Coordinates of C-alpha atoms in Angstrom, one line a residue:
X1 CA -14.4 -86.8 -12.8
X2 CA -16.4 -90.5 -12.0
X3 CA -20.2 -90.8 -12.0
X4 CA -20.1 -91.9 -8.5
X5 CA -18.1 -88.2 -7.5
X6 CA -21.1 -86.7 -9.4
X7 CA -23.5 -88.7 -7.9
X8 CA -21.9 -87.4 -4.2
X9 CA -21.8 -83.8 -5.2
X10 CA -25.7 -83.8 -6.2
X11 CA -26.1 -85.7 -2.9
X12 CA -24.6 -83.1 -0.8
X13 CA -26.0 -80.2 -2.7
X14 CA -29.4 -81.5 -2.3
X15 CA -28.9 -82.0 1.0
X16 CA -27.5 -79.0 1.9
X17 CA -30.6 -77.0 0.2
X18 CA -33.2 -79.4 1.6
X19 CA -31.7 -78.9 5.3
X20 CA -31.7 -75.2 4.6
X21 CA -35.7 -75.6 3.1
X22 CA -36.7 -77.3 6.8
X23 CA -34.8 -74.6 8.3
X24 CA -36.6 -71.8 7.1
X25 CA -39.8 -73.5 7.4
X26 CA -39.1 -74.0 11.4
X27 CA -38.1 -70.3 11.7
X28 CA -41.4 -69.7 9.7
X29 CA -43.5 -71.8 12.0
X30 CA -41.8 -69.9 15.1
X31 CA -41.8 -66.0 13.4
X32 CA -45.1 -65.7 11.8
X33 CA -48.4 -64.5 13.4
X34 CA -51.3 -66.8 12.8
X35 CA -52.0 -70.4 12.1
X36 CA -52.7 -69.8 8.3
X37 CA -49.5 -67.8 7.8
X38 CA -47.4 -71.1 9.8
X39 CA -49.1 -73.7 7.7
X40 CA -48.6 -72.0 5.0
X41 CA -44.7 -71.5 5.5
X42 CA -44.3 -74.9 6.6
X43 CA -46.0 -76.8 4.0
X44 CA -44.2 -75.0 1.1
X45 CA -40.2 -75.5 1.8
X46 CA -40.8 -78.3 4.0
X47 CA -42.7 -80.5 1.5
X48 CA -39.5 -78.9 -1.2
X49 CA -37.2 -79.6 1.6
X50 CA -38.1 -83.4 2.2
X51 CA -37.9 -83.8 -1.2
X52 CA -34.8 -82.7 -2.0
X53 CA -33.5 -85.2 0.9
X54 CA -35.1 -87.8 -0.9
X55 CA -33.4 -86.8 -3.8
X56 CA -29.9 -86.4 -2.1
X57 CA -30.6 -90.1 -0.4
X58 CA -31.5 -91.7 -4.3
X59 CA -28.0 -90.1 -5.2
X60 CA -26.4 -91.6 -2.5
X61 CA -27.9 -95.3 -2.2
X62 CA -28.1 -96.6 -5.7
X63 CA -30.1 -99.2 -5.3
X64 CA -33.5 -100.4 -6.8
X65 CA -35.8 -101.3 -3.5
X66 CA -34.2 -98.1 -1.7
X67 CA -35.2 -96.2 -4.5
X68 CA -38.5 -97.5 -5.1
X69 CA -39.0 -97.2 -1.3
X70 CA -37.9 -93.0 -1.6
X71 CA -40.3 -92.7 -4.6
X72 CA -43.4 -93.6 -2.3
X73 CA -42.0 -91.5 0.4
X74 CA -41.9 -88.6 -1.8
X75 CA -45.5 -89.0 -3.5
X76 CA -46.9 -89.7 -0.1
X77 CA -45.5 -86.4 1.2
X78 CA -46.9 -84.7 -1.9
X79 CA -50.2 -86.2 -1.4
X80 CA -50.4 -85.6 2.1
X81 CA -49.1 -82.2 3.3
X82 CA -51.0 -79.7 0.8
X83 CA -54.5 -81.8 1.7
X84 CA -53.3 -82.2 5.6
X85 CA -52.9 -77.9 5.1
X86 CA -56.1 -77.2 3.6
X87 CA -58.3 -79.4 6.1
X88 CA -56.4 -77.6 9.0
X89 CA -57.1 -74.0 7.1
X90 CA -60.6 -75.4 7.0
X91 CA -60.9 -76.5 10.8
X92 CA -59.1 -72.7 11.5
X93 CA -61.7 -71.0 9.4
X94 CA -64.8 -72.3 10.9
X95 CA -64.1 -72.1 14.5
X96 CA -63.0 -68.9 13.6
X97 CA -59.4 -69.0 15.2
X98 CA -57.6 -66.7 12.5
X99 CA -57.1 -63.0 11.9
X100 CA -59.3 -61.5 9.8
X101 CA -57.0 -58.2 9.5
X102 CA -54.1 -60.5 8.2
X103 CA -56.5 -61.8 5.3
X104 CA -56.4 -60.1 1.9
X105 CA -59.8 -61.6 0.7
X106 CA -62.1 -63.9 2.4
X107 CA -63.2 -65.8 -0.3
X108 CA -65.4 -68.6 1.8
X109 CA -67.1 -65.5 3.3
X110 CA -68.4 -64.0 0.0
X111 CA -70.1 -67.8 -0.9
X112 CA -71.6 -67.9 2.6
X113 CA -69.2 -70.3 4.0
X114 CA -70.0 -72.7 1.3
X115 CA -66.8 -75.3 0.1
X116 CA -68.1 -76.0 -3.4
X117 CA -67.5 -74.1 -6.9
X118 CA -68.6 -70.3 -7.0
X119 CA -71.9 -70.2 -8.6

């Protein structure tokens, strides 16, 4: 078995796994009841799915300039998706468009709605 065949096998496995995780994120977006649950279902598996797809692309492309671009894309994905989810969650909380019966704990209400560290 050559190195190219092994890299192609890794690319296939990562591509399938990334696609399945992205599919799970899409199903979670449709099936879950409220914004916070949907946001959680979209950000967690979607980010890992995109990273696996980027690994599959890196294994199949094998070019330095393209690998650098893929690393940048992965870094931006890791940096922006959690931050966007946090901002959406804060906006949903502040506007009251969430189902409080689905919350296990409401730490913001305990702190009076402040976003800073607990005192």
